[in-house]
Coordinates of C-alpha atoms and ligand atoms in Angstrom, one line a residue:
Chain A
X44 CA 118.4 113.3 87.6
X45 CA 114.6 114.1 86.3
X46 CA 112.7 117.2 86.1
X47 CA 109.2 117.3 86.1
X48 CA 108.1 120.8 84.3
X49 CA 103.9 121.0 84.1
X50 CA 103.1 117.8 83.8
X51 CA 99.2 117.6 82.2
X52 CA 97.6 113.9 81.4
X53 CA 94.0 113.4 80.1
X54 CA 92.4 110.3 79.6
X55 CA 89.3 110.8 77.3
X56 CA 87.8 114.0 78.9
X57 CA 89.3 113.6 82.1
X58 CA 91.9 115.2 83.6
X59 CA 94.6 112.5 85.8
X60 CA 98.5 114.6 86.7
X61 CA 97.7 118.1 86.9
X62 CA 100.2 120.5 87.4
X63 CA 103.0 118.1 88.3
X64 CA 106.5 119.9 88.8
X65 CA 109.1 117.7 90.2
X66 CA 113.1 117.0 90.4
X67 CA 114.6 113.9 92.1
X68 CA 117.8 113.1 92.7
X69 CA 120.3 110.7 91.2
X70 CA 121.0 108.3 94.1
X71 CA 117.4 109.0 95.9
X72 CA 114.7 107.1 96.7
X73 CA 111.7 109.1 96.1
X74 CA 108.3 108.2 97.1
X75 CA 104.9 109.1 95.7
X76 CA 101.7 108.5 98.7
X77 CA 99.0 108.9 97.9
X78 CA 95.1 106.7 98.1
X79 CA 93.9 104.8 95.3
X80 CA 93.1 106.5 91.7
X81 CA 95.2 109.9 93.1
X82 CA 97.6 108.8 90.3
X83 CA 100.3 107.1 91.1
X84 CA 100.9 104.2 89.0
X85 CA 99.8 107.1 85.9
X86 CA 102.5 108.7 87.0
X87 CA 104.9 106.2 87.2
X88 CA 103.7 105.1 83.6
X89 CA 104.7 108.7 82.1
X90 CA 108.3 108.7 83.8
X91 CA 109.2 105.6 81.6
X92 CA 107.9 107.0 78.8
X93 CA 105.5 104.4 78.6
X94 CA 102.8 106.9 78.1
X95 CA 102.9 110.4 76.1
X96 CA 102.0 113.0 78.7
X97 CA 99.2 115.3 77.2
X98 CA 101.1 118.3 78.1
X99 CA 104.3 119.4 79.8
X100 CA 107.7 118.1 79.7
X101 CA 110.1 115.1 81.6
X102 CA 113.3 115.8 81.1
X103 CA 116.0 113.3 81.6
X104 CA 119.6 114.6 83.2
X105 CA 118.9 117.8 81.8
X106 CA 117.3 115.8 78.4
X107 CA 113.7 116.4 76.9
X108 CA 112.7 113.1 76.6
X109 CA 110.6 113.8 74.1
X110 CA 112.5 115.2 71.5
X111 CA 112.7 111.9 69.4
X112 CA 111.9 108.6 69.6
X113 CA 115.5 107.2 69.5
X114 CA 116.2 109.4 72.5
X115 CA 112.3 108.3 74.3
X116 CA 114.0 104.3 73.5
X117 CA 117.5 105.2 74.6
X118 CA 116.3 106.9 78.0
X119 CA 113.5 104.1 78.5
X120 CA 116.8 101.5 78.1
X121 CA 118.4 103.1 81.2
X122 CA 115.4 102.6 83.3
X123 CA 112.9 99.9 84.9
X124 CA 110.1 99.4 86.0
X125 CA 108.3 96.7 88.2
X126 CA 104.9 96.5 87.7
X127 CA 102.1 96.8 90.5
X128 CA 100.4 93.7 89.1
X129 CA 103.8 92.1 87.5
X130 CA 102.9 90.2 84.1
X131 CA 105.2 87.3 83.4
X132 CA 106.2 85.6 80.2
X133 CA 104.6 82.2 79.6
X134 CA 108.2 80.8 80.5
X135 CA 111.1 79.7 82.5
X136 CA 112.4 81.6 85.3
X137 CA 115.4 82.2 83.9
X138 CA 114.3 83.4 80.7
X139 CA 111.8 85.7 82.3
X140 CA 114.4 87.2 83.7
X141 CA 116.6 87.1 81.2
X142 CA 114.6 89.3 78.9
X143 CA 115.7 92.6 78.9
X144 CA 119.6 91.4 78.3
X145 CA 117.9 89.7 75.4
X146 CA 116.5 92.5 73.8
X147 CA 120.1 94.6 74.4
X148 CA 121.7 92.0 72.6
X149 CA 123.5 90.0 75.5
X150 CA 125.2 86.6 74.7
X151 CA 126.4 84.0 76.5
X152 CA 128.3 83.2 79.0
X153 CA 128.0 86.5 80.0
X154 CA 124.0 86.7 79.6
X155 CA 124.1 83.1 82.0
X156 CA 126.2 84.4 84.5
X157 CA 124.3 88.1 85.1
X158 CA 120.7 86.4 84.7
X159 CA 122.8 83.9 87.4
X160 CA 123.3 86.4 89.6
X161 CA 120.1 88.5 89.6
X162 CA 118.1 85.8 90.4
X163 CA 120.2 84.4 93.5
X164 CA 119.8 88.3 95.1
X165 CA 116.4 87.9 95.5
X166 CA 116.9 84.3 96.4
X167 CA 115.3 82.1 93.8
X168 CA 118.3 80.1 93.1
X169 CA 116.9 76.4 92.1
X170 CA 114.0 78.0 90.1
X171 CA 115.3 79.0 87.0
X172 CA 113.4 76.0 84.9
X173 CA 110.4 76.6 86.5
X174 CA 107.0 77.9 84.3
X175 CA 106.7 81.7 86.0
X176 CA 103.2 81.5 85.4
X177 CA 103.6 79.0 88.7
X178 CA 104.9 81.1 91.4
X179 CA 103.2 82.7 94.0
X180 CA 103.1 86.3 94.1
X181 CA 105.8 87.2 96.2
X182 CA 107.9 85.2 94.8
X183 CA 106.3 86.5 91.2
X184 CA 107.6 90.1 92.8
X185 CA 111.0 88.9 93.8
X186 CA 111.1 87.6 89.4
X187 CA 109.9 91.0 88.9
X188 CA 112.6 92.7 91.3
X189 CA 115.3 90.5 89.2
X190 CA 114.0 91.2 85.7
X191 CA 114.1 94.6 85.9
X192 CA 117.4 95.1 88.0
X193 CA 119.7 92.6 86.0
X194 CA 119.9 95.3 83.5
X195 CA 121.7 97.7 85.8
X196 CA 119.1 100.5 85.4
X197 CA 120.2 103.8 86.3
X198 CA 117.1 104.6 87.7
X199 CA 114.6 101.6 89.4
X200 CA 110.3 102.3 89.3
X201 CA 108.8 100.6 91.8
X202 CA 104.7 100.4 91.5
X203 CA 104.0 99.5 95.5
X204 CA 105.9 97.0 95.5
X205 CA 104.2 95.2 98.7
X206 CA 100.6 96.1 97.7
X207 CA 99.2 92.4 97.0
X208 CA 101.4 90.8 99.6
X209 CA 101.0 89.4 102.7
X210 CA 102.4 90.8 105.9
X211 CA 105.6 88.1 105.4
X212 CA 106.6 88.6 102.2
X213 CA 105.9 92.4 102.6
X214 CA 108.7 92.0 104.8
X215 CA 111.2 90.5 102.3
X216 CA 109.8 92.2 99.4
X217 CA 111.2 95.7 101.8
X218 CA 114.3 94.2 103.3
X219 CA 115.8 93.2 99.7
X220 CA 114.3 96.9 98.0
X221 CA 116.4 98.1 101.4
X222 CA 119.0 96.0 100.3
X223 CA 119.4 96.7 96.9
X224 CA 119.2 100.9 97.5
X225 CA 122.4 100.2 100.6
X226 CA 124.1 98.3 97.7
X227 CA 124.1 100.1 94.3
X228 CA 123.9 103.2 92.5
X229 CA 120.8 103.5 92.2
X230 CA 117.4 106.0 92.0
X231 CA 114.8 104.4 93.3
X232 CA 111.7 106.5 92.3
X233 CA 108.3 103.9 94.0
X234 CA 104.9 104.3 94.4
X235 CA 103.1 103.5 98.4
X236 CA 99.7 103.7 99.0
X237 CA 101.1 102.7 102.4
X238 CA 102.8 105.6 105.2
X239 CA 104.1 103.4 106.9
X240 CA 106.3 102.5 104.0
X241 CA 107.1 105.7 103.0
X242 CA 108.7 106.2 106.0
X243 CA 110.9 103.1 105.9
X244 CA 111.8 103.3 102.6
X245 CA 112.1 106.3 101.2
X246 CA 114.2 109.3 101.4
X247 CA 111.6 111.4 99.7
X248 CA 107.9 111.6 99.4
X249 CA 105.4 113.4 97.4
X250 CA 102.0 113.4 98.9
X251 CA 99.4 112.8 95.8
X252 CA 95.8 113.2 95.6
X253 CA 93.5 113.4 92.6
X254 CA 95.8 113.9 90.2
X255 CA 98.2 116.4 92.0
X256 CA 101.2 116.7 94.6
X257 CA 100.4 118.4 97.8
X258 CA 103.3 117.8 99.6
X259 CA 107.3 117.2 98.9
X260 CA 109.8 116.4 101.5
X261 CA 111.4 114.6 103.6
X262 CA 109.2 112.2 105.3
X263 CA 109.5 112.7 109.1
X264 CA 108.8 116.1 107.9
X265 CA 105.8 115.5 105.8
X266 CA 104.7 113.4 109.2
X267 CA 104.6 116.1 111.5
X268 CA 104.6 118.7 109.8
X269 CA 101.3 118.7 106.9
X270 CA 101.0 121.5 104.8
X271 CA 97.6 121.3 104.4
X272 CA 94.1 119.4 106.0
X273 CA 93.9 116.6 103.1
X274 CA 97.9 115.7 103.6
X275 CA 97.3 115.8 107.6
X276 CA 94.2 113.1 107.5
X277 CA 96.3 111.2 104.6
X278 CA 98.8 110.9 107.0
X279 CA 97.1 109.6 110.3
X280 CA 96.5 113.7 111.8
X281 CA 93.2 112.6 113.4
X282 CA 92.2 115.6 115.2
X283 CA 91.7 118.9 112.7
X284 CA 90.0 122.0 113.9
X285 CA 90.0 125.4 112.7
X286 CA 90.6 128.2 114.6
X287 CA 91.5 131.9 114.8
X288 CA 95.2 133.1 116.8
X289 CA 94.2 134.7 119.5
X290 CA 97.3 136.1 121.3
X291 CA 100.7 135.6 120.4
X292 CA 103.4 136.2 123.1
X293 CA 107.2 135.1 121.8
X294 CA 106.0 132.2 120.1
X295 CA 103.4 130.7 122.4
X296 CA 99.9 131.5 120.9
X297 CA 96.5 131.0 122.1
X298 CA 94.1 129.5 119.5
X299 CA 90.3 129.8 120.0
X300 CA 88.1 127.3 118.3
X301 CA 84.3 127.2 119.2
X302 CA 84.1 128.4 122.8
X303 CA 87.5 126.1 123.1
X304 CA 91.4 127.6 123.6
X305 CA 94.9 125.7 123.4
X306 CA 97.9 126.6 123.5
X307 CA 100.6 126.2 120.3
X308 CA 103.7 127.4 119.1
X309 CA 103.8 129.5 115.4
X310 CA 105.0 132.5 114.8
X311 CA 101.6 134.1 113.1
X312 CA 99.4 136.8 114.4
X313 CA 96.5 137.1 116.7
X314 CA 93.7 137.4 114.5
X315 CA 95.0 134.5 111.6
X316 CA 92.8 132.5 110.6
X317 CA 94.5 128.9 110.8
X318 CA 94.1 124.7 111.0
X319 CA 95.2 122.9 113.9
X320 CA 96.5 119.8 114.0
X321 CA 96.8 116.8 116.3
X322 CA 98.4 113.7 116.3
X323 CA 95.9 110.7 118.2
X324 CA 99.2 109.4 119.8
X325 CA 100.2 112.8 121.0
X326 CA 97.5 112.9 123.5
X327 CA 98.0 111.3 126.7
X328 CA 95.2 110.4 129.6
X329 CA 94.5 110.3 132.8
X330 CA 91.2 109.7 135.3
X331 CA 91.9 113.1 136.6
X332 CA 93.5 116.5 135.6
X333 CA 97.3 116.1 136.9
X334 CA 100.5 117.8 137.2
X335 CA 102.3 117.5 134.2
X336 CA 104.4 119.9 131.7
X337 CA 101.6 119.6 129.2
X338 CA 100.3 122.6 128.1
X339 CA 96.1 121.9 127.5
X340 CA 94.1 119.5 129.1
X341 CA 90.8 119.0 128.2
X342 CA 87.8 116.7 130.3
X343 CA 85.5 114.8 128.2
X344 CA 83.1 111.7 128.3
X345 CA 84.9 108.4 126.4
X346 CA 81.9 108.1 123.6
X347 CA 84.2 104.3 121.9
X348 CA 87.6 102.5 122.4
X349 CA 88.1 100.1 119.8
X350 CA 91.0 97.5 120.4
X351 CA 93.5 97.7 117.4
X352 CA 96.7 95.0 118.4
X353 CA 98.9 97.0 120.4
X354 CA 96.8 99.8 120.2
X355 CA 93.3 101.4 121.4
X356 CA 91.8 104.0 119.6
X357 CA 89.9 106.7 122.0
X358 CA 87.2 108.8 121.1
X359 CA 86.4 111.2 122.9
X360 CA 83.6 114.5 123.4
X361 CA 85.3 117.1 125.5
X362 CA 82.5 119.4 123.6
X363 CA 84.4 118.9 120.1
X364 CA 85.2 115.5 119.3
X365 CA 88.8 113.9 120.3
X366 CA 90.7 111.2 119.1
X367 CA 93.3 109.6 121.2
X368 CA 95.8 106.8 120.3
X369 CA 97.0 104.7 123.9
X370 CA 98.6 102.1 123.6
X371 CA 96.0 98.8 124.7
X372 CA 98.4 98.4 128.2
X373 CA 97.8 101.8 129.3
X374 CA 94.2 101.2 128.6
X375 CA 93.3 98.3 130.5
X376 CA 95.6 100.1 133.5
X377 CA 93.7 102.6 133.3
X378 CA 90.6 100.5 133.1
X379 CA 88.8 102.7 130.6
X380 CA 85.1 102.3 129.9
X381 CA 82.8 103.9 127.6
X382 CA 80.7 106.8 129.5
X383 CA 84.0 107.3 132.1
X384 CA 85.1 111.3 132.3
X385 CA 88.9 111.7 131.2
X386 CA 91.6 114.7 130.9
X387 CA 93.3 114.5 128.0
X388 CA 96.4 116.2 127.7
X389 CA 99.2 116.9 125.0
X390 CA 102.1 119.4 125.4
X391 CA 102.1 123.4 123.0
X392 CA 105.0 121.6 120.7
X393 CA 102.6 118.5 119.5
X394 CA 100.4 121.3 118.1
X395 CA 100.8 122.0 114.3
X396 CA 99.2 124.9 113.5
X397 CA 99.0 126.2 109.9
X398 CA 97.7 129.4 108.2
X399 CA 93.8 128.3 106.9
Chain B
X177 CA 68.5 48.3 60.3
X178 CA 70.9 44.8 59.6
X179 CA 72.3 46.0 56.6
X180 CA 73.1 49.0 58.2
X181 CA 75.3 46.8 60.7
X182 CA 76.6 44.5 58.4
X183 CA 78.1 47.3 56.4
X184 CA 79.3 48.4 59.1
X185 CA 81.5 45.5 60.6
X186 CA 82.4 45.1 56.8
X187 CA 84.0 48.2 56.9
X188 CA 85.9 47.8 60.6
X189 CA 87.1 44.6 59.2
X190 CA 88.5 46.9 55.2
X191 CA 90.2 49.2 58.2
X192 CA 91.1 46.5 60.9
X193 CA 93.1 44.6 57.6
X194 CA 94.5 47.7 56.4
X195 CA 92.8 47.5 53.2
X196 CA 95.6 48.6 50.5
X197 CA 93.0 51.4 48.7
X198 CA 91.7 52.5 52.4
X199 CA 95.3 53.5 53.0
X200 CA 96.3 55.0 50.4
X201 CA 93.2 57.2 50.2
X202 CA 93.8 58.0 53.8
X203 CA 97.5 58.8 53.2
X204 CA 96.9 60.7 50.6
X205 CA 93.7 63.0 52.0
X206 CA 96.9 63.6 54.9
X207 CA 99.4 64.8 53.3
X208 CA 97.2 67.2 50.9
X209 CA 94.9 68.7 53.5
X210 CA 98.6 69.1 55.4
X211 CA 100.3 70.8 53.2
X212 CA 97.8 73.1 52.1
X213 CA 97.6 73.8 55.9
X214 CA 101.3 74.6 56.2
X215 CA 100.9 76.7 53.1
X216 CA 98.4 78.6 54.5
X217 CA 100.1 79.1 58.4
X218 CA 103.3 79.9 56.6
X219 CA 101.7 82.8 54.1
X220 CA 98.7 83.3 57.1
X221 CA 99.8 83.9 60.4
X222 CA 102.4 86.2 59.5
X223 CA 99.2 87.8 57.2
X224 CA 97.5 88.1 60.7
X225 CA 100.3 89.5 62.6
X226 CA 101.1 92.0 60.2
X227 CA 97.0 92.9 60.2
X228 CA 97.1 93.1 64.1
X229 CA 100.1 95.0 64.6
X230 CA 99.5 97.8 62.1
X231 CA 97.4 100.3 62.4
X232 CA 95.5 101.8 59.4
X233 CA 92.1 102.6 58.4
X234 CA 89.5 100.2 57.5
X235 CA 91.7 97.8 59.7
X236 CA 88.7 97.4 61.8
X237 CA 86.3 96.6 58.8
X238 CA 89.4 94.5 57.3
X239 CA 89.2 91.9 60.4
X240 CA 84.8 91.9 59.9
X241 CA 85.3 90.5 56.3
X242 CA 88.0 88.4 57.1
X243 CA 85.7 86.5 60.2
X244 CA 82.2 86.7 57.4
X245 CA 84.8 84.5 55.4
X246 CA 85.8 82.0 57.9
X247 CA 82.5 80.1 56.1
X248 CA 83.1 81.4 52.3
X249 CA 81.8 78.2 50.6
X250 CA 84.0 75.6 49.8
X251 CA 82.3 75.0 46.0
X252 CA 83.4 78.5 45.4
X253 CA 87.0 79.0 46.7
X254 CA 86.8 75.6 44.1
X255 CA 85.4 77.3 41.3
X256 CA 87.3 80.9 41.5
X257 CA 90.8 78.2 41.3
X258 CA 89.3 76.5 38.8
X259 CA 89.4 79.3 36.8
X260 CA 92.7 80.5 37.7
X261 CA 94.7 77.1 37.3
X262 CA 92.7 76.4 34.1
X263 CA 93.9 76.2 30.5
X264 CA 93.0 79.4 29.9
X265 CA 93.7 81.1 32.9
X266 CA 95.9 83.3 34.5
X267 CA 98.1 80.3 36.5
X268 CA 97.0 77.7 33.6
X269 CA 100.9 77.2 32.6
X270 CA 101.7 75.9 35.5
X271 CA 99.4 72.9 34.5
X272 CA 98.4 72.6 37.8
X273 CA 94.5 71.7 37.0
X274 CA 93.7 68.1 38.4
X275 CA 96.9 67.7 40.6
X276 CA 97.0 67.7 43.9
X277 CA 99.1 71.2 44.0
X278 CA 95.6 72.4 42.6
X279 CA 93.5 70.3 46.1
X280 CA 96.7 72.3 48.0
X281 CA 96.5 75.5 46.0
X282 CA 92.2 75.4 46.8
X283 CA 92.0 73.9 50.2
X284 CA 94.7 76.2 51.6
X285 CA 93.1 79.1 50.1
X286 CA 89.9 77.7 51.6
X287 CA 91.4 77.8 54.9
X288 CA 93.4 81.2 55.0
X289 CA 90.4 83.2 56.4
X290 CA 90.5 80.8 59.2
X291 CA 94.4 81.2 59.9
X292 CA 93.8 84.6 59.6
X293 CA 91.6 85.9 61.7
X294 CA 92.1 83.2 64.6
X295 CA 95.5 84.5 64.7
X296 CA 94.4 88.2 64.9
X297 CA 91.9 86.7 67.6
X298 CA 95.1 85.1 69.5
X299 CA 97.5 87.8 69.7
X300 CA 94.6 90.3 70.8
X301 CA 93.7 88.0 73.3
X302 CA 97.8 88.3 75.0
X303 CA 97.0 90.6 78.3
X304 CA 98.0 94.5 77.7
X305 CA 100.6 93.4 80.7
X306 CA 102.7 91.9 78.9
X307 CA 103.5 94.8 75.9
X308 CA 104.3 96.9 78.5
X309 CA 106.5 95.0 80.8
X310 CA 108.2 94.1 77.3
X311 CA 108.5 98.0 76.7
X312 CA 109.8 98.6 79.9
X313 CA 112.8 96.6 79.5
X314 CA 113.4 97.7 76.4
X315 CA 111.9 95.9 74.4
X316 CA 111.8 97.1 70.0
X317 CA 108.8 96.9 67.8
X318 CA 109.9 93.6 65.9
X319 CA 111.1 92.7 69.8
X320 CA 107.4 93.1 71.0
X321 CA 106.0 91.1 68.3
X322 CA 107.9 88.1 68.3
X323 CA 107.1 88.6 72.2
X324 CA 103.5 88.5 72.0
X325 CA 103.6 85.9 69.0
X326 CA 105.5 83.9 71.3
X327 CA 103.3 84.3 73.7
X328 CA 100.3 82.9 72.1
X329 CA 102.7 79.8 70.5
X330 CA 99.7 77.0 71.7
X331 CA 96.9 79.3 71.1
X332 CA 98.6 80.0 67.8
X333 CA 98.5 76.0 67.0
X334 CA 95.3 75.5 67.5
X335 CA 94.4 78.0 64.6
X336 CA 96.9 75.5 62.5
X337 CA 94.5 72.7 64.0
X338 CA 91.4 74.0 63.3
X339 CA 92.5 75.6 59.3
X340 CA 93.8 71.4 59.0
X341 CA 90.2 70.4 60.4
X342 CA 88.5 72.4 57.5
X343 CA 90.3 71.2 54.8
X344 CA 90.4 67.3 55.7
X345 CA 87.3 67.9 55.4
X346 CA 85.6 69.6 52.8
X347 CA 84.8 68.8 49.5
X348 CA 83.7 70.9 47.1
X349 CA 86.9 72.1 45.9
X350 CA 88.6 68.9 46.3
X351 CA 86.2 67.1 43.2
X352 CA 86.2 70.9 41.4
X353 CA 89.8 71.1 41.1
X354 CA 91.7 67.9 41.7
X355 CA 88.9 65.9 39.4
X356 CA 88.6 63.1 41.8
X357 CA 91.1 60.5 40.0
X358 CA 91.8 57.4 41.4
X359 CA 95.5 56.6 43.0
X360 CA 96.2 60.5 42.4
X361 CA 93.5 63.3 43.6
X362 CA 91.5 60.9 45.2
X363 CA 90.8 61.8 49.1
X364 CA 88.2 60.4 51.9
X365 CA 85.9 63.1 51.2
X366 CA 85.8 62.8 47.3
X367 CA 86.4 59.0 47.2
X368 CA 83.3 58.6 50.3
X369 CA 80.3 60.8 48.0
X370 CA 81.6 59.0 45.2
X371 CA 81.7 55.8 46.3
X372 CA 78.5 56.5 48.2
X373 CA 77.0 57.4 45.1
X374 CA 78.2 54.6 43.5
X375 CA 76.2 52.2 46.1
X376 CA 79.1 51.1 47.7
X377 CA 78.4 51.9 51.5
X378 CA 80.7 49.4 53.6
X379 CA 84.0 51.1 51.4
X380 CA 82.1 55.4 52.3
X381 CA 81.7 54.0 55.9
X382 CA 85.1 52.7 56.7
X383 CA 86.5 56.6 54.9
X384 CA 83.7 57.8 57.4
X385 CA 85.2 56.4 60.2
X386 CA 88.4 57.3 59.7
X387 CA 87.4 61.0 58.3
X388 CA 85.5 61.6 62.7
X389 CA 88.5 59.5 64.2
X390 CA 91.1 62.1 62.2
X391 CA 88.7 65.3 64.0
X392 CA 88.8 63.4 66.7
X393 CA 92.0 63.3 67.0
X394 CA 92.4 67.0 66.1
X395 CA 90.3 67.8 68.9
X396 CA 91.3 66.5 71.3
X397 CA 94.9 67.9 70.7
X398 CA 92.9 71.5 71.3
X399 CA 91.3 70.5 74.3
X400 CA 94.9 69.4 75.7
X401 CA 96.5 72.8 73.9
X402 CA 93.7 75.0 75.2
X403 CA 95.0 73.9 79.1
X404 CA 98.3 74.8 78.7
Ligands
ATP236 N1 93.9 103.9 80.4 C1 93.4 104.6 81.5 N2 92.1 104.8 80.7 C2 91.2 106.0 81.8 N3 91.8 106.2 83.1 C3 92.3 105.4 83.2 C4 93.6 104.4 82.4 N4 94.4 104.8 83.9 C5 94.3 104.9 84.7 N5 92.9 105.6 84.5 C6 92.6 106.1 85.7 O1 93.7 107.5 85.6 C7 93.0 107.2 87.5 C8 94.7 106.7 88.1 O2 94.7 105.7 87.8 P1 96.3 105.2 89.0 O3 96.4 103.7 88.0 O4 97.1 105.8 87.9 O5 96.0 105.9 89.8 P2 97.0 105.3 91.8 O6 97.9 105.9 92.8 O7 97.9 104.6 90.6 O8 95.9 104.4 92.6 P3 96.1 102.3 93.2 O9 96.6 103.2 94.4 O10 94.5 102.2 92.8 O11 97.0 102.2 92.4 C9 92.0 106.7 88.1 O12 90.8 106.9 87.7 C10 92.1 105.3 86.8 O13 90.5 104.9 86.7
MG237 MG1 98.4 102.5 91.7

C-alpha cells in the first residue's frame, strides 16, 4: 500500500529522519513506537503528504507521490490524519465533521446522512450543534476521529491518539479504534510512545529512536526478541549484560559475563561477543535455593523495593545489579525486606542472547 | 467653571430634545463614515488576505510599510484626494469635490492601511494546526484560505470597527475635500471645529458628547467580539 524508500528529512541543519525504509500493507494496523522526539509525528506528516521529504520517495499503491502537485492532492484525499493535539475549527461539531465532505463537494441530503452517522459512530449523537471548541479533550479526540472517518479514507493516520487523555478516555478511544479496525477495510498507521498500546492495537510495529527505525515486526516478536540494546531498553528489558559465549552444546550455551556464568539458548558459537537480555518479570524470587526447572539461580541482596500498583519492583545486588518484577502479593507473602538475601532464578529459555 | 457647567446642561438638552440640526449631522456622519468603512473593507480585507496568502519578495517590507501608514496624517490624505478630484485632477471629471462622495473616498483611503494591516495580522493569528487540519482533510489552497478567513470572522469584525472609529473621528481630510457645507457635507467633527471657532460651545459640546458615545459603543462591541 505504502512503500517508503531511503527517506531523509532535515529541519534547518538538523536531521530529523534518517534513511527510513518501510513497507506498509493494505489493511494492516501499523504503529510507530518510540520516545518523545523520535520523529514519529514528522514521519506521519510526510506520509500524509503535508510536508516534503528532503530526499527519498514515498510510493502510494506503487505511484510516486512526488510526481506532481495533482498526484499529491489526489493521494492526500485518500488519507485522513488525526493529529496529536487535534485542532477544532471555530464551528459546530456537525460543521467540523462535515468539513472533509464539503471540500469534496458532497451535497445534502447525503452530506447530512454521512455526518450524522459518523457522529453517532463515535458516540457523540446530540452534540451536533455544540461549539466544537467547548468540548472536553476526550470529546475533541472523538470529533477528530469522526471528521477523519466520515470521508471513508483508505488510510487512517493516528498520531498518539490517546497521549493527552486520562485512563478512562483512553479506553474509550482504544475501543473505538478497535471497532473501526474491525468493521472497515482500512489501513491504519499510528504512533504511540506506549509499548503496551502498540501491542494492544497494532499488527505490526516499528521502533523509532532519534530519527531511525531500529526494528520492525510483530509486536510480540519485538517485545520478546529485541534486536539491540536500545530497543531492548525501550520495550522494558531492564537487565542487559555484556558477555561472551564460553560453550555451546546443541544450542544450550554458557555465557560468561564478568566472573559470572549463565545458561541460555542460542545458535551462536563459543567466543562470540553477545548482549544478554532478561525481562524483569521473568525472574522468580525465593528465600532459599530450591529445586526448580530454572537453569539459572543467583544469590543477591535486596537493595530496594518499590511498589507500583499490583507490582513490586525489586532491585538486587548479585555481584551485578539485577531487577525483578513480581506481584505485590508474592512480595508480601515472601515478606521481602531491604537487606535480605534471596535467590533470583530464571529459565534458560527466558534469556535472550544476541550478537554484539 | 459655571459657564462650562451651563454649556454642558444646554448640550444635554439639545441631545435629549432631539434638536433637528444635531440629529441630521449625527446621521450624516454615521452614513458617510459607515459607507467609507464598508467600501474600504470590501477592497482592503481581500487585499490584505491576498498579501497574507501569497509569497513574493519584499512582502515583509510591504507589511511594515502598511503598518507605518496606520497613523498617516489625515490632512495628507485630504490633500492627495483633493488633488486627485479637483477640476484639473485625474479624477476631476467625476465632479466629486465638495460632495459626501469625496468624503467617503478620503475616509476609505485614510483607513485602508488599518484595514489591510489588521486583516493581515488577524490571519497571522490563526494557529498553524488549523491549516494543517484543512490540508489533511483534503482542502485545496482556495478552500484553506476561505477556512482561515472564517476562523477569524470575529477578528475581522474588530478590524472593521477599528476602521470605522478612525473614519468617524477624523476631521482634516473631511473638511478639505467635503468643504463643511451645511446640510450637505457637515459632519460631527467638521461641525465641531466650526462651531467652536464661532464660540458656539453648547452646540459643539453636544456633538462631542455624541461622538464620544459612538466611540464608547464601538469599543464595547469590540470588547464583546474579542471575548467570543
Ligand atoms: N517544523 C519543525 N522545525 C524544526 N524542528 C522540528 C519541526 N518539527 C519537528 N521538529 C523536531 O524534530 C524532532 C522530532 O519531532 P517529532 O514531533 O516528529 O517527534 P515525535 O516522535 O512525534 O515526539 P512526541 O512523542 O513528543 O510527539 C524534534 O526534535 C523536533 O524538535
Ligand atoms: Mg509527536
